[in-house]
Amino acid sequence: MAESACLDTSLNLNLSPSRHMDVAAEMLVEELHRLSSENKKLSERLSRMCESYNALQNHLRELVLVDERKRKAAPHHHESVFGIRNECSISEEPCKKPCREITTTPKVSKYFVRTQQSDNSLYVKDGYQWRKYGQKVTRDNPSPRAYFRCSFAPGCPVKKKVQRSVQDPRVLVATYEGEHNHSPRAEAAAVSSSSLSPLPIAMDRTAGLPTLTLDLVHPSSAGLLHQNAQNTINHLLVQKMASSLTRDPNFTAALATAILDHTT
DNA sequence: CGCGTTTGACCAGCGC
DNA sequence: GCGCTGGTCAAACGCG
């Protein structure tokens, strides 16, 4: 692919015997050498980008396979490796053991929210109003876990647990249980938090695997929650590559074509 | 004064 | 039964 982007810079210049033409030819040859060198550098950069892209695609395939295996193995509570909400109701199968609340069908969702390094709070602004009712240090994580109840609507059964990730303390892991019986506060959803990343999605590495992290405060995140994870990743990668390519107008067309060929 | 947060105590489930 | 752990309660406290 990188080879295809290389331009043939060798020219059969018919040099004129005149001195003036010699100087002009030398300048041209020099310019061609410079462009050739630049071509080479850009080709190498493109090659590296393609390698990274291929590596990411392979990772993605593995993640999707692992995710599907997990889903088949444990259909009642599934944490998506992409950090995008994945809900399963535990009422899908009859309760074999006596349950304290047989009629309740709590749904469990998990989000990863990237915060700034200086931000030590355990608050995730998601458009709802929460009341903290407890905090506990758990065994598997040195950072405390905060317990929240939805206080916006009376009788709303939703609970939320927020804890920092063991792998990356900048990432908050928010676990939601149950379903809201009301709509989110519009004004709260519109508020942008200074404590959170300006980007709606950030890459995170949990357990050695890349994980997509959603910034729930970002206005575009609500829509992203319902997007297909693979489409999102592909779209972001192509966007990033395309923006890099646009810096050099000479290669934009050739590289964009190559990328499109690669992604299809 | 009302509301939300903090924090130690308490309770229930689970494994040994 | 005992100890560990996660989850919840509720009194104390702080803030507007």
Coordinates of C-alpha atoms (C1' of nucleotides) in Angstrom, one line a residue:
Chain A
M1 CA 0.0 0.0 0.0
A2 CA 2.7 2.4 0.9
E3 CA 4.5 1.5 -2.2
S4 CA 1.5 2.4 -4.3
A5 CA 1.6 5.9 -2.8
C6 CA 5.2 6.5 -3.9
L7 CA 5.6 8.7 -6.9
D8 CA 8.1 8.0 -9.6
T9 CA 10.5 11.0 -9.3
S10 CA 13.0 9.9 -11.8
L11 CA 12.9 12.2 -14.8
N12 CA 14.7 11.9 -18.1
L13 CA 15.8 15.5 -18.3
N14 CA 17.3 16.5 -21.6
L15 CA 19.8 19.1 -20.2
S16 CA 20.6 22.0 -22.4
P17 CA 24.2 22.8 -23.1
S18 CA 23.7 26.4 -22.0
R19 CA 24.9 27.4 -18.5
H20 CA 21.6 29.0 -17.7
M21 CA 19.7 25.8 -18.4
D22 CA 22.3 23.9 -16.3
V23 CA 21.5 25.9 -13.3
A24 CA 17.8 25.6 -13.8
A25 CA 18.2 21.8 -14.3
E26 CA 20.3 21.6 -11.1
M27 CA 17.6 23.4 -9.2
L28 CA 15.0 21.2 -10.6
V29 CA 16.9 18.0 -9.7
E30 CA 17.6 19.4 -6.3
E31 CA 13.9 20.1 -5.9
L32 CA 13.1 16.6 -7.1
H33 CA 15.5 15.1 -4.6
R34 CA 13.9 17.1 -1.8
L35 CA 10.4 16.0 -2.9
S36 CA 11.6 12.4 -3.2
S37 CA 13.0 12.5 0.3
E38 CA 9.7 14.0 1.5
N39 CA 7.8 11.3 -0.4
K40 CA 9.8 8.6 1.3
K41 CA 9.2 10.1 4.8
L42 CA 5.5 10.3 4.2
S43 CA 5.4 6.8 2.7
E44 CA 7.0 5.5 5.9
R45 CA 4.6 7.4 8.0
L46 CA 1.7 6.0 6.1
S47 CA 3.1 2.6 6.4
R48 CA 3.3 2.9 10.1
M49 CA -0.3 4.2 10.3
C50 CA -1.5 1.3 8.2
E51 CA 0.3 -1.1 10.5
S52 CA -1.3 0.5 13.5
Y53 CA -4.6 0.4 11.8
N54 CA -4.3 -3.3 11.0
A55 CA -3.2 -4.0 14.6
L56 CA -6.2 -2.2 15.9
Q57 CA -8.5 -4.0 13.5
N58 CA -7.1 -7.4 14.7
H59 CA -7.6 -6.3 18.3
L60 CA -11.1 -5.4 17.5
R61 CA -11.9 -8.7 15.9
E62 CA -10.5 -10.5 19.0
L63 CA -12.5 -8.3 21.3
V64 CA -15.7 -8.9 19.4
L65 CA -15.0 -12.7 19.5
V66 CA -14.3 -12.6 23.2
D67 CA -17.3 -10.4 23.8
E68 CA -19.6 -12.8 21.9
R69 CA -18.1 -15.8 23.8
K70 CA -18.8 -14.0 27.1
R71 CA -22.3 -13.1 26.1
K72 CA -23.0 -16.8 25.3
A73 CA -21.4 -18.0 28.6
A74 CA -23.0 -15.4 30.9
P75 CA -26.2 -14.1 29.3
H76 CA -27.5 -12.4 32.5
H77 CA -24.9 -9.8 33.2
H78 CA -22.6 -8.7 30.4
E79 CA -20.1 -5.9 30.6
S80 CA -19.2 -4.7 27.2
V81 CA -15.5 -4.4 26.5
F82 CA -16.2 -1.2 24.7
G83 CA -17.7 0.5 27.7
I84 CA -20.9 1.0 25.8
R85 CA -24.0 0.1 27.6
N86 CA -25.1 -3.4 27.3
E87 CA -28.2 -4.4 29.2
C88 CA -29.5 -7.7 30.2
S89 CA -32.5 -8.4 32.4
I90 CA -32.1 -11.1 35.0
S91 CA -35.8 -11.9 34.6
E92 CA -35.2 -13.7 31.4
E93 CA -34.9 -17.0 33.2
P94 CA -37.0 -18.2 36.1
C95 CA -35.4 -17.6 39.5
K96 CA -34.4 -21.0 40.8
K97 CA -33.5 -19.8 44.3
P98 CA -35.8 -17.9 46.5
C99 CA -35.5 -14.3 45.7
R100 CA -36.1 -11.4 48.1
E101 CA -37.7 -9.3 45.4
I102 CA -39.1 -11.7 42.8
T103 CA -41.0 -9.0 40.9
T104 CA -38.1 -6.7 40.3
T105 CA -36.1 -7.0 37.1
P106 CA -33.1 -4.8 37.5
K107 CA -31.0 -4.1 34.4
V108 CA -27.3 -3.7 34.9
S109 CA -25.3 -1.3 32.7
K110 CA -21.6 -0.4 32.9
Y111 CA -19.9 2.7 31.6
F112 CA -16.3 3.9 31.6
V113 CA -15.9 7.6 31.9
R114 CA -12.6 9.2 31.4
T115 CA -11.8 12.2 33.8
Q116 CA -8.9 14.5 34.1
Q117 CA -6.0 13.4 36.2
S118 CA -6.5 16.2 38.8
D119 CA -10.2 15.3 39.2
N120 CA -10.5 13.0 42.3
S121 CA -14.3 13.2 42.6
L122 CA -16.6 10.2 42.0
Y123 CA -19.3 12.1 40.3
V124 CA -20.5 11.3 36.8
K125 CA -22.8 13.8 35.3
D126 CA -25.2 11.9 33.1
G127 CA -28.4 14.0 33.1
Y128 CA -29.9 12.5 36.2
Q129 CA -29.9 13.7 39.7
W130 CA -28.2 11.4 42.2
R131 CA -28.1 11.3 46.0
K132 CA -25.1 9.6 47.5
Y133 CA -26.0 7.2 50.3
G134 CA -22.7 5.4 51.0
Q135 CA -19.1 4.9 50.2
K136 CA -17.0 1.8 50.7
V137 CA -13.5 0.6 50.0
T138 CA -13.7 -2.7 48.2
R139 CA -11.2 -5.6 48.4
D140 CA -10.2 -5.6 44.7
N141 CA -9.7 -1.9 44.3
P142 CA -7.9 0.6 46.6
S143 CA -10.1 3.5 45.5
P144 CA -13.4 3.8 47.3
R145 CA -16.7 2.9 45.7
A146 CA -19.5 5.5 45.9
Y147 CA -23.2 4.4 46.0
F148 CA -25.9 6.7 44.5
R149 CA -29.6 6.6 44.3
C150 CA -31.6 8.5 41.7
S151 CA -33.3 11.4 43.6
F152 CA -34.8 13.2 40.7
A153 CA -38.1 11.3 40.7
P154 CA -39.7 9.9 43.8
G155 CA -39.7 6.2 43.8
C156 CA -37.2 5.9 41.0
P157 CA -35.5 2.5 41.6
V158 CA -32.2 3.2 39.8
K159 CA -29.0 2.9 41.7
K160 CA -25.5 3.7 40.6
K161 CA -22.1 2.6 41.8
V162 CA -19.0 4.7 40.8
Q163 CA -15.5 3.5 41.3
R164 CA -12.1 4.4 39.7
S165 CA -10.6 1.8 37.5
V166 CA -7.8 -0.2 39.0
Q167 CA -5.8 -0.1 35.7
D168 CA -6.3 3.6 35.1
P169 CA -7.4 5.9 38.0
R170 CA -8.4 8.5 35.5
V171 CA -11.2 6.2 34.3
L172 CA -14.4 6.1 36.4
V173 CA -16.4 2.9 36.2
A174 CA -20.1 3.7 36.6
T175 CA -22.5 0.7 37.2
Y176 CA -26.2 1.4 36.8
E177 CA -28.8 -0.9 38.2
G178 CA -32.5 -0.7 37.2
E179 CA -34.4 1.6 34.9
H180 CA -35.5 5.2 35.3
N181 CA -39.2 5.8 35.5
H182 CA -38.7 9.3 34.2
S183 CA -36.7 11.2 31.6
P184 CA -33.3 12.8 32.3
R185 CA -33.0 16.4 33.4
A186 CA -32.5 18.3 30.1
E187 CA -30.5 21.1 31.8
A188 CA -28.2 18.7 33.6
A189 CA -27.6 16.8 30.4
A190 CA -26.6 20.0 28.6
V191 CA -24.1 21.1 31.3
S192 CA -20.6 20.3 30.3
S193 CA -18.3 19.3 33.1
S194 CA -14.8 20.8 33.3
S195 CA -13.7 17.7 35.1
L196 CA -14.2 15.4 32.1
S197 CA -12.4 14.9 28.9
P198 CA -13.5 17.2 26.0
L199 CA -13.5 14.2 23.7
P200 CA -16.6 11.9 23.8
I201 CA -14.5 8.8 23.3
A202 CA -11.1 7.9 24.5
M203 CA -9.0 4.8 24.2
D204 CA -8.4 3.0 27.4
R205 CA -6.4 -0.1 28.0
T206 CA -8.0 -2.4 30.5
A207 CA -6.5 -5.8 31.1
G208 CA -4.1 -5.3 28.3
L209 CA -6.8 -4.8 25.7
P210 CA -7.9 -1.5 24.2
T211 CA -11.2 -0.3 25.5
L212 CA -13.4 2.5 24.3
T213 CA -14.2 5.0 27.0
L214 CA -17.3 7.2 26.7
D215 CA -17.6 10.7 28.1
L216 CA -21.2 10.7 29.1
V217 CA -21.4 14.4 29.4
H218 CA -20.5 15.2 25.9
P219 CA -23.6 16.1 23.9
S220 CA -22.9 13.6 21.2
S221 CA -22.3 10.7 23.6
A222 CA -26.0 10.0 24.0
G223 CA -26.3 9.0 20.4
L224 CA -23.0 7.1 20.4
L225 CA -24.4 4.9 23.1
H226 CA -26.7 3.3 20.6
Q227 CA -24.2 3.0 17.8
N228 CA -22.6 -0.2 16.8
A229 CA -19.2 -0.4 18.4
Q230 CA -17.3 -1.6 15.4
N231 CA -18.8 1.1 13.2
T232 CA -17.7 3.8 15.7
I233 CA -14.2 2.5 15.9
N234 CA -13.8 2.2 12.1
H235 CA -15.3 5.7 11.6
L236 CA -12.9 7.2 14.2
L237 CA -9.9 5.5 12.7
V238 CA -10.7 6.6 9.2
Q239 CA -11.4 10.1 10.4
K240 CA -8.1 10.3 12.2
M241 CA -6.1 8.9 9.3
A242 CA -7.9 11.2 6.8
S243 CA -7.1 14.3 9.0
S244 CA -3.4 13.3 9.0
L245 CA -3.4 12.9 5.3
T246 CA -4.9 16.3 4.5
R247 CA -1.7 18.0 5.8
D248 CA 0.0 17.1 2.5
P249 CA -2.1 18.0 -0.5
N250 CA 0.1 16.1 -2.9
F251 CA -0.8 12.8 -1.3
T252 CA -4.3 13.4 -0.2
A253 CA -6.0 11.8 -3.2
A254 CA -3.7 8.8 -3.5
L255 CA -3.7 8.0 0.2
A256 CA -7.4 8.5 0.7
T257 CA -8.0 6.0 -2.2
A258 CA -5.6 3.6 -0.6
I259 CA -7.3 3.9 2.8
L260 CA -10.7 3.4 1.2
D261 CA -9.4 0.3 -0.6
H262 CA -8.0 -0.9 2.7
T263 CA -11.2 -0.5 4.7
T264 CA -13.5 -2.1 2.3
Chain B
dC1 C1' -33.4 25.4 58.4
dG2 C1' -33.3 22.2 54.7
dC3 C1' -30.7 19.4 51.8
dG4 C1' -26.9 16.7 50.5
dT5 C1' -22.5 14.5 52.0
dT6 C1' -19.7 11.9 55.1
dT7 C1' -18.6 7.9 57.7
dG8 C1' -19.0 4.4 61.1
dA9 C1' -22.2 0.8 62.2
dC10 C1' -25.1 -2.7 60.9
dC11 C1' -26.9 -6.5 58.0
dA12 C1' -27.1 -10.2 54.6
dG13 C1' -24.9 -13.5 51.6
dC14 C1' -21.3 -16.6 50.8
dG15 C1' -17.4 -19.7 51.5
dC16 C1' -14.8 -22.5 54.6
Chain C
dG1 C1' -20.6 -21.0 63.4
dC2 C1' -17.2 -17.7 62.0
dG3 C1' -15.0 -14.4 59.2
dC4 C1' -15.0 -11.8 55.1
dT5 C1' -17.1 -8.8 51.9
dG6 C1' -20.4 -5.8 49.6
dG7 C1' -24.4 -3.1 50.3
dT8 C1' -27.3 -0.1 53.2
dC9 C1' -28.6 2.8 57.1
dA10 C1' -28.6 6.8 59.8
dA11 C1' -26.6 10.2 62.8
dA12 C1' -23.4 13.9 62.4
dC13 C1' -21.8 17.5 59.8
dG14 C1' -21.3 21.2 56.3
dC15 C1' -23.0 24.5 53.2
dG16 C1' -26.1 27.9 51.1

